[in-house]
């Protein structure tokens, strides 16, 4: 299981990376926005994408849309971990095809639940 | 302020007085006097206008001096307060990032030590159980005592290291004090700038009154342009619990998503 973590703040990437490691996911890579993330996704063999929303360059929602529009990537599960909490935005993300939505600040427990739920669905 | 009002009142009473005299002289057919009165009216208005424009200019100048925005001013070597505030906020970003990384470094150093102690204690406790149940021979026991001795020595050592790390984690939180002070100062500056701008706006509105200028409302398209598109993101919601269109916690998000069929 290879996971790409996309967030413009290195500390947040590190926190997510550590939490994922505790959950048993040790194979992770990082990108600081959609512009760097998309080519990585297209060339690397990633199985799962965790992305922030608000980033310079290409935002998380645009990255999500780009992933869904890409023939080879469109089935990839995407978890949004973001401070954006407006109802309209959550609905927008849902319509764009997000698989899970976690609002910051979050707990390790919440992240674990959402990831497990996503894999249950994907495998089930 | 009082002088402002009195000058405005003076203008208005002069306007009324001259207007009625103007009507009188027009009715009398005295065109010469009427023209004279119109000139008088114009002069009063111009005086008021010049006075207000003068004051607005002075205020603008003060504002520029206060914010040290003009690079040609003698103390331009000092940075403007706005540039200074930007720098201060950048400092806050750096400080918080450094503290977060330092804390995570220390946690990453500590957790393997704690995990090791706990795993080793578990194995030892199992072996100790075997000894207590007399399931261990003399050689096994000698081996066990050797391991217990090592474990105790290592626990003491690792315990001291972890406690040192915890102490350093505590110290890494000192950024809160420094960044708090910086943010308070910047907040103060923003409030000052706002009240100064408000003053300038009031001054400008007086000029508008004398000049008879009226500003239209901001047009719909401009307003729509000003409203941020949600796709660009807004950052953390500060008063999420008080806003209706914001999910205040993860449960709200989950409810919303499940209502959408997730």
Tab-separated table of C-alpha atoms in Angstrom:
chain	number	residue	atom	x	y	z
A	1	UNK	CA	0.000	0.000	0.000
A	2	UNK	CA	1.653	3.183	-1.234
A	3	UNK	CA	0.166	6.480	-0.035
A	4	UNK	CA	0.750	10.039	-1.288
A	5	UNK	CA	0.351	12.825	1.293
A	6	UNK	CA	-0.298	16.290	-0.185
A	7	UNK	CA	-0.215	19.368	2.063
A	8	UNK	CA	1.602	22.693	1.754
A	9	UNK	CA	2.694	22.613	5.404
A	10	UNK	CA	5.547	20.223	6.047
A	11	UNK	CA	4.561	19.815	9.701
A	12	UNK	CA	1.070	18.647	8.722
A	13	UNK	CA	2.570	16.211	6.213
A	14	UNK	CA	4.806	14.897	8.961
A	15	UNK	CA	1.915	14.492	11.413
A	16	UNK	CA	-0.143	12.580	8.851
A	17	UNK	CA	2.889	10.483	7.905
A	18	UNK	CA	3.476	9.550	11.551
A	19	UNK	CA	-0.181	8.715	12.122
A	20	UNK	CA	-0.228	6.560	8.984
A	21	UNK	CA	2.921	4.781	10.158
A	22	UNK	CA	1.227	4.011	13.478
A	23	UNK	CA	-1.656	2.549	11.505
A	24	UNK	CA	0.813	0.290	9.706
A	25	UNK	CA	1.190	2.253	6.462
A	26	UNK	CA	4.919	2.804	6.132
A	27	UNK	CA	5.191	3.323	2.379
A	28	UNK	CA	4.386	7.012	1.956
A	29	UNK	CA	5.534	9.904	-0.216
A	30	UNK	CA	4.892	13.642	0.085
A	31	UNK	CA	4.029	16.549	-2.201
A	32	UNK	CA	3.378	20.178	-1.317
A	33	UNK	CA	0.571	20.927	-3.770
A	34	UNK	CA	-1.473	19.559	-6.647
A	35	UNK	CA	1.016	20.658	-9.285
A	36	UNK	CA	3.766	18.438	-7.852
A	37	UNK	CA	1.354	15.719	-6.731
A	38	UNK	CA	-0.329	15.009	-10.069
A	39	UNK	CA	2.802	13.907	-11.998
A	40	UNK	CA	3.828	11.781	-9.012
A	41	UNK	CA	0.442	10.094	-9.059
A	42	UNK	CA	0.615	9.605	-12.818
A	43	UNK	CA	4.084	8.066	-12.788
A	44	UNK	CA	4.152	6.355	-9.373
A	45	UNK	CA	2.168	3.346	-8.309
A	46	UNK	CA	0.145	4.972	-5.560
A	47	UNK	CA	-2.854	3.233	-4.057
A	48	UNK	CA	-4.238	6.008	-1.926
A	49	UNK	CA	-4.229	9.811	-1.822
A	50	UNK	CA	-4.495	12.008	1.270
A	51	UNK	CA	-4.773	15.686	0.381
A	52	UNK	CA	-5.335	19.109	1.923
A	53	UNK	CA	-7.721	21.550	0.210
A	54	UNK	CA	-6.165	24.982	0.486
A	55	UNK	CA	-2.740	24.991	-1.205
A	56	UNK	CA	-0.905	27.398	-3.492
A	57	UNK	CA	-0.537	26.311	-7.091
A	58	UNK	CA	-3.136	23.603	-7.488
A	59	UNK	CA	-5.672	23.163	-4.712
A	60	UNK	CA	-6.780	19.806	-3.323
A	61	UNK	CA	-10.230	20.045	-4.894
A	62	UNK	CA	-8.677	20.642	-8.317
A	63	UNK	CA	-6.286	17.760	-7.733
A	64	UNK	CA	-9.264	15.556	-6.839
A	65	UNK	CA	-11.027	16.579	-10.063
A	66	UNK	CA	-7.852	15.940	-12.075
A	67	UNK	CA	-7.537	12.469	-10.520
A	68	UNK	CA	-11.166	11.644	-11.286
A	69	UNK	CA	-10.688	12.874	-14.854
A	70	UNK	CA	-7.594	10.727	-15.428
A	71	UNK	CA	-8.441	7.381	-16.966
A	72	UNK	CA	-5.801	5.468	-14.983
A	73	UNK	CA	-6.233	7.301	-11.679
A	74	UNK	CA	-9.982	7.771	-11.493
A	75	UNK	CA	-10.571	4.767	-9.236
A	76	UNK	CA	-8.034	5.851	-6.618
A	77	UNK	CA	-9.478	6.408	-3.135
A	78	UNK	CA	-9.010	10.018	-1.994
A	79	UNK	CA	-9.224	11.278	1.579
A	80	UNK	CA	-9.455	15.015	2.106
A	81	UNK	CA	-7.874	16.297	5.329
A	82	UNK	CA	-8.546	20.021	5.516
A	83	UNK	CA	-9.447	23.052	7.593
A	84	UNK	CA	-12.147	23.963	5.059
A	85	UNK	CA	-15.415	23.273	6.830
A	86	UNK	CA	-18.136	25.140	4.920
A	87	UNK	CA	-21.134	22.987	4.072
A	88	UNK	CA	-20.923	24.119	0.447
A	89	UNK	CA	-17.311	22.974	0.278
A	90	UNK	CA	-18.023	19.571	1.787
A	91	UNK	CA	-20.834	19.113	-0.726
A	92	UNK	CA	-18.514	20.296	-3.529
A	93	UNK	CA	-15.904	17.715	-2.498
A	94	UNK	CA	-18.544	14.989	-2.295
A	95	UNK	CA	-19.767	15.865	-5.784
A	96	UNK	CA	-16.202	15.837	-7.080
A	97	UNK	CA	-15.975	12.247	-5.845
A	98	UNK	CA	-14.062	12.381	-2.564
A	99	UNK	CA	-14.062	9.122	-0.546
A	100	UNK	CA	-13.669	10.657	2.887
A	101	UNK	CA	-13.518	14.103	4.490
A	102	UNK	CA	-11.668	14.902	7.717
A	103	UNK	CA	-11.687	18.431	9.150
A	104	UNK	CA	-8.638	19.831	10.907
A	105	UNK	CA	-7.885	19.797	13.749
A	106	UNK	CA	-8.435	16.054	13.820
A	107	UNK	CA	-7.522	13.138	16.082
A	108	UNK	CA	-5.612	9.967	15.251
A	109	UNK	CA	-8.816	8.046	15.964
A	110	UNK	CA	-10.826	9.978	13.352
A	111	UNK	CA	-8.126	9.529	10.711
A	112	UNK	CA	-7.985	5.806	11.448
A	113	UNK	CA	-11.768	5.412	11.251
A	114	UNK	CA	-12.033	7.224	7.928
A	115	UNK	CA	-9.166	5.312	6.343
A	116	UNK	CA	-10.569	1.974	7.513
A	117	UNK	CA	-14.004	2.916	6.228
A	118	UNK	CA	-12.587	3.835	2.834
A	119	UNK	CA	-10.765	0.496	2.525
A	120	UNK	CA	-13.834	-1.427	3.648
A	121	UNK	CA	-15.786	0.164	0.800
A	122	UNK	CA	-13.019	-0.225	-1.751
A	123	UNK	CA	-12.479	-3.893	-0.884
A	124	UNK	CA	-16.132	-4.669	-0.263
B	1	UNK	CA	-15.197	68.045	14.857
B	2	UNK	CA	-17.185	70.942	16.293
B	3	UNK	CA	-15.465	73.314	13.933
B	4	UNK	CA	-16.395	70.974	11.106
B	5	UNK	CA	-20.043	71.107	12.006
B	6	UNK	CA	-19.993	74.872	12.482
B	7	UNK	CA	-18.350	75.396	9.092
B	8	UNK	CA	-20.942	73.154	7.505
B	9	UNK	CA	-23.747	74.945	9.376
B	10	UNK	CA	-22.241	78.271	8.266
B	11	UNK	CA	-22.301	77.098	4.681
B	12	UNK	CA	-25.877	75.979	4.961
B	13	UNK	CA	-27.144	79.188	6.588
B	14	UNK	CA	-25.242	81.287	4.012
B	15	UNK	CA	-26.809	79.136	1.302
B	16	UNK	CA	-30.334	79.688	2.679
B	17	UNK	CA	-29.823	83.405	3.226
B	18	UNK	CA	-28.354	84.015	-0.231
B	19	UNK	CA	-30.987	81.850	-1.889
B	20	UNK	CA	-33.879	83.854	-0.469
B	21	UNK	CA	-32.083	87.121	-1.361
B	22	UNK	CA	-31.520	85.707	-4.853
B	23	UNK	CA	-35.251	84.994	-5.262
B	24	UNK	CA	-36.027	88.517	-3.963
B	25	UNK	CA	-33.641	90.248	-6.352
B	26	UNK	CA	-34.850	88.134	-9.285
B	27	UNK	CA	-38.452	89.080	-8.480
B	28	UNK	CA	-37.362	92.720	-8.278
B	29	UNK	CA	-35.711	92.253	-11.686
B	30	UNK	CA	-32.274	93.268	-10.339
B	31	UNK	CA	-30.117	90.924	-12.417
B	32	UNK	CA	-26.854	92.607	-11.366
B	33	UNK	CA	-27.504	91.879	-7.714
B	34	UNK	CA	-28.617	88.324	-8.530
B	35	UNK	CA	-25.333	87.589	-10.321
B	36	UNK	CA	-23.460	89.113	-7.365
B	37	UNK	CA	-25.317	86.754	-5.000
B	38	UNK	CA	-24.561	83.725	-7.151
B	39	UNK	CA	-20.890	84.654	-7.038
B	40	UNK	CA	-21.147	84.991	-3.260
B	41	UNK	CA	-22.690	81.509	-3.055
B	42	UNK	CA	-19.937	80.025	-5.189
B	43	UNK	CA	-17.270	81.629	-3.040
B	44	UNK	CA	-18.773	80.250	0.167
B	45	UNK	CA	-18.943	76.793	-1.328
B	46	UNK	CA	-15.397	76.996	-2.664
B	47	UNK	CA	-14.065	78.191	0.683
B	48	UNK	CA	-15.706	75.231	2.419
B	49	UNK	CA	-14.478	72.842	-0.249
B	50	UNK	CA	-10.902	74.152	-0.118
B	51	UNK	CA	-11.006	73.954	3.631
B	52	UNK	CA	-12.137	70.304	3.584
B	53	UNK	CA	-9.749	69.312	0.799
B	54	UNK	CA	-6.950	70.960	2.754
B	55	UNK	CA	-7.833	68.961	5.819
B	56	UNK	CA	-8.136	65.729	3.849
B	57	UNK	CA	-4.700	66.329	2.346
B	58	UNK	CA	-3.247	66.949	5.792
B	59	UNK	CA	-4.821	63.763	7.141
B	60	UNK	CA	-3.524	61.791	4.179
B	61	UNK	CA	-0.081	63.184	4.765
B	62	UNK	CA	-0.261	62.235	8.440
B	63	UNK	CA	-1.416	58.771	7.556
B	64	UNK	CA	1.484	58.340	5.149
B	65	UNK	CA	3.932	59.594	7.759
B	66	UNK	CA	2.407	57.386	10.452
B	67	UNK	CA	2.571	54.263	8.354
B	68	UNK	CA	5.980	55.297	6.990
B	69	UNK	CA	4.795	54.302	3.539
B	70	UNK	CA	6.587	56.994	1.560
B	71	UNK	CA	10.050	55.818	0.545
B	72	UNK	CA	11.172	59.436	0.005
B	73	UNK	CA	10.655	60.382	3.635
B	74	UNK	CA	13.810	60.851	5.742
B	75	UNK	CA	13.135	57.840	7.984
B	76	UNK	CA	12.484	55.565	5.019
B	77	UNK	CA	15.382	53.418	6.161
B	78	UNK	CA	13.005	52.178	8.830
B	79	UNK	CA	10.632	49.708	7.270
B	80	UNK	CA	6.989	50.672	6.973
B	81	UNK	CA	4.773	49.332	9.717
B	82	UNK	CA	2.896	47.170	7.270
B	83	UNK	CA	6.109	45.633	5.922
B	84	UNK	CA	7.231	45.222	9.515
B	85	UNK	CA	3.960	43.473	10.396
B	86	UNK	CA	4.376	41.126	7.436
B	87	UNK	CA	7.864	40.299	8.627
B	88	UNK	CA	6.595	39.709	12.144
B	89	UNK	CA	3.921	37.338	10.933
B	90	UNK	CA	6.508	35.476	8.882
B	91	UNK	CA	8.501	35.173	12.081
B	92	UNK	CA	5.449	33.593	13.719
B	93	UNK	CA	5.205	31.073	10.880
B	94	UNK	CA	8.898	30.205	11.230
B	95	UNK	CA	8.722	29.937	15.012
B	96	UNK	CA	5.640	27.718	15.044
B	97	UNK	CA	7.090	25.518	12.314
B	98	UNK	CA	10.352	25.156	14.202
B	99	UNK	CA	8.554	24.280	17.421
B	100	UNK	CA	6.339	21.730	15.676
B	101	UNK	CA	9.358	20.067	14.058
B	102	UNK	CA	11.372	20.084	17.273
B	103	UNK	CA	8.448	18.500	19.142
B	104	UNK	CA	7.979	15.849	16.470
B	105	UNK	CA	11.727	15.112	16.421
B	106	UNK	CA	11.655	14.484	20.156
B	107	UNK	CA	8.525	12.347	19.963
B	108	UNK	CA	10.136	10.298	17.192
B	109	UNK	CA	13.227	9.834	19.372
B	110	UNK	CA	11.185	8.849	22.423
B	111	UNK	CA	8.587	6.481	21.056
B	112	UNK	CA	10.984	3.669	20.021
B	113	UNK	CA	12.547	3.768	23.506
B	114	UNK	CA	9.158	3.453	25.161
B	115	UNK	CA	8.059	0.714	22.754
B	116	UNK	CA	11.261	-1.228	23.412
B	117	UNK	CA	10.864	-1.041	27.197
B	118	UNK	CA	7.285	-2.150	26.960
B	119	UNK	CA	8.007	-5.090	24.610
B	120	UNK	CA	10.974	-6.249	26.705
B	121	UNK	CA	8.952	-5.967	29.921
B	122	UNK	CA	6.257	-8.117	28.369
B	123	UNK	CA	8.720	-10.869	27.340
B	124	UNK	CA	10.424	-10.780	30.718
B	125	UNK	CA	7.101	-10.965	32.496
B	126	UNK	CA	6.171	-14.093	30.493
B	127	UNK	CA	9.500	-15.728	31.398
B	128	UNK	CA	9.109	-14.647	34.986
B	129	UNK	CA	5.712	-16.360	35.005
B	130	UNK	CA	7.371	-19.566	33.783
B	131	UNK	CA	9.913	-19.285	36.621
B	132	UNK	CA	7.189	-18.727	39.230
B	133	UNK	CA	5.309	-21.775	37.944
B	134	UNK	CA	8.611	-23.662	38.336
B	135	UNK	CA	8.798	-24.379	34.637
B	136	UNK	CA	12.368	-23.168	34.370
B	137	UNK	CA	15.633	-24.957	34.979
B	138	UNK	CA	18.701	-23.474	36.649
B	139	UNK	CA	20.352	-22.430	33.358
B	140	UNK	CA	17.175	-20.756	32.194
B	141	UNK	CA	16.964	-18.871	35.476
B	142	UNK	CA	20.563	-17.687	35.238
B	143	UNK	CA	19.817	-16.442	31.723
B	144	UNK	CA	16.660	-14.721	33.000
B	145	UNK	CA	18.472	-12.913	35.819
B	146	UNK	CA	21.075	-11.713	33.335
B	147	UNK	CA	18.332	-10.317	31.095
B	148	UNK	CA	16.531	-8.720	34.029
B	149	UNK	CA	19.759	-7.036	35.079
B	150	UNK	CA	20.257	-5.685	31.529
B	151	UNK	CA	16.638	-4.606	31.345
B	152	UNK	CA	16.837	-2.664	34.600
B	153	UNK	CA	20.012	-0.905	33.511
B	154	UNK	CA	18.521	-0.041	30.123
B	155	UNK	CA	15.208	1.077	31.575
B	156	UNK	CA	16.982	3.471	33.905
B	157	UNK	CA	18.996	4.837	30.990
B	158	UNK	CA	16.073	5.092	28.544
B	159	UNK	CA	13.808	6.485	31.231
B	160	UNK	CA	16.261	9.297	31.797
B	161	UNK	CA	16.473	9.921	28.039
B	162	UNK	CA	12.690	10.006	27.619
B	163	UNK	CA	12.295	12.285	30.589
B	164	UNK	CA	14.914	14.584	29.040
B	165	UNK	CA	12.981	14.578	25.757
B	166	UNK	CA	9.727	15.357	27.546
B	167	UNK	CA	11.423	18.288	29.193
B	168	UNK	CA	12.662	19.525	25.800
B	169	UNK	CA	9.156	19.150	24.366
B	170	UNK	CA	7.913	21.359	27.180
B	171	UNK	CA	10.583	23.945	26.391
B	172	UNK	CA	9.732	23.845	22.688
B	173	UNK	CA	6.343	25.365	23.571
B	174	UNK	CA	7.972	28.686	24.493
B	175	UNK	CA	7.069	29.934	21.003
B	176	UNK	CA	3.525	30.582	22.252
B	177	UNK	CA	4.725	33.436	24.426
B	178	UNK	CA	6.787	35.063	21.651
B	179	UNK	CA	4.328	34.549	18.814
B	180	UNK	CA	1.480	35.660	21.079
B	181	UNK	CA	3.225	38.979	21.673
B	182	UNK	CA	3.929	39.466	17.977
B	183	UNK	CA	0.359	38.661	16.947
B	184	UNK	CA	-1.024	41.033	19.578
B	185	UNK	CA	1.121	43.849	18.196
B	186	UNK	CA	0.050	43.172	14.642
B	187	UNK	CA	-3.601	43.057	15.720
B	188	UNK	CA	-3.108	46.427	17.368
B	189	UNK	CA	-1.629	47.833	14.156
B	190	UNK	CA	-4.543	46.526	12.097
B	191	UNK	CA	-7.003	48.204	14.478
B	192	UNK	CA	-5.065	51.474	14.227
B	193	UNK	CA	-4.971	51.312	10.452
B	194	UNK	CA	-8.692	50.625	10.375
B	195	UNK	CA	-9.584	53.612	12.561
B	196	UNK	CA	-7.249	55.887	10.569
B	197	UNK	CA	-8.809	54.741	7.311
B	198	UNK	CA	-12.248	55.366	8.777
B	199	UNK	CA	-11.160	58.902	9.668
B	200	UNK	CA	-9.902	59.481	6.150
B	201	UNK	CA	-13.165	58.213	4.770
B	202	UNK	CA	-15.160	60.607	6.970
B	203	UNK	CA	-12.959	63.484	5.796
B	204	UNK	CA	-13.439	62.497	2.177
B	205	UNK	CA	-17.188	62.292	2.651
B	206	UNK	CA	-17.205	65.940	3.836
B	207	UNK	CA	-15.387	66.951	0.657
B	208	UNK	CA	-18.000	65.004	-1.293
B	209	UNK	CA	-20.775	66.952	0.439
B	210	UNK	CA	-19.301	70.332	-0.486
B	211	UNK	CA	-18.547	69.241	-4.020
B	212	UNK	CA	-21.954	67.590	-4.402
B	213	UNK	CA	-20.437	64.269	-5.437
B	214	UNK	CA	-22.527	61.142	-4.923
B	215	UNK	CA	-21.098	57.656	-5.118
B	216	UNK	CA	-23.193	54.868	-6.566
B	217	UNK	CA	-23.564	51.570	-4.770
B	218	UNK	CA	-21.054	48.901	-5.666
B	219	UNK	CA	-22.521	47.149	-8.664
B	220	UNK	CA	-23.736	43.586	-8.445
B	221	UNK	CA	-21.001	42.116	-10.583
B	222	UNK	CA	-18.288	43.785	-8.524
B	223	UNK	CA	-19.893	42.469	-5.362
B	224	UNK	CA	-20.059	38.966	-6.778
B	225	UNK	CA	-16.423	39.259	-7.742
B	226	UNK	CA	-15.540	40.244	-4.210
B	227	UNK	CA	-17.212	37.219	-2.699
B	228	UNK	CA	-14.639	34.513	-2.503
B	229	UNK	CA	-15.294	31.433	-4.500
B	230	UNK	CA	-15.479	28.502	-2.109
B	231	UNK	CA	-13.215	26.469	-4.376
B	232	UNK	CA	-10.300	28.710	-3.493
B	233	UNK	CA	-10.574	27.730	0.123
B	234	UNK	CA	-10.957	29.956	3.127
B	235	UNK	CA	-8.794	28.374	5.784
B	236	UNK	CA	-9.888	27.420	9.270
B	237	UNK	CA	-13.293	28.627	10.419
B	238	UNK	CA	-12.761	30.651	13.589
B	239	UNK	CA	-16.316	30.675	14.952
B	240	UNK	CA	-17.529	27.453	13.404
B	241	UNK	CA	-20.014	26.801	16.212
B	242	UNK	CA	-21.749	30.138	15.617
B	243	UNK	CA	-22.072	29.913	11.844
B	244	UNK	CA	-24.885	28.074	10.126
B	245	UNK	CA	-23.163	27.206	6.876
B	246	UNK	CA	-20.123	25.681	8.559
B	247	UNK	CA	-19.617	22.197	9.928
B	248	UNK	CA	-18.390	22.814	13.467
B	249	UNK	CA	-16.914	19.351	14.032
B	250	UNK	CA	-16.162	16.020	12.383
B	251	UNK	CA	-19.591	14.701	13.430
B	252	UNK	CA	-21.264	17.521	11.456
B	253	UNK	CA	-19.175	16.607	8.421
B	254	UNK	CA	-20.078	12.937	8.795
B	255	UNK	CA	-23.777	13.781	9.144
B	256	UNK	CA	-23.694	15.977	6.075
B	257	UNK	CA	-21.882	13.340	4.025
B	258	UNK	CA	-24.209	10.561	5.139
B	259	UNK	CA	-27.181	12.747	4.175
B	260	UNK	CA	-25.604	12.876	0.727
B	261	UNK	CA	-25.499	9.096	0.633
B	262	UNK	CA	-21.918	8.493	1.789
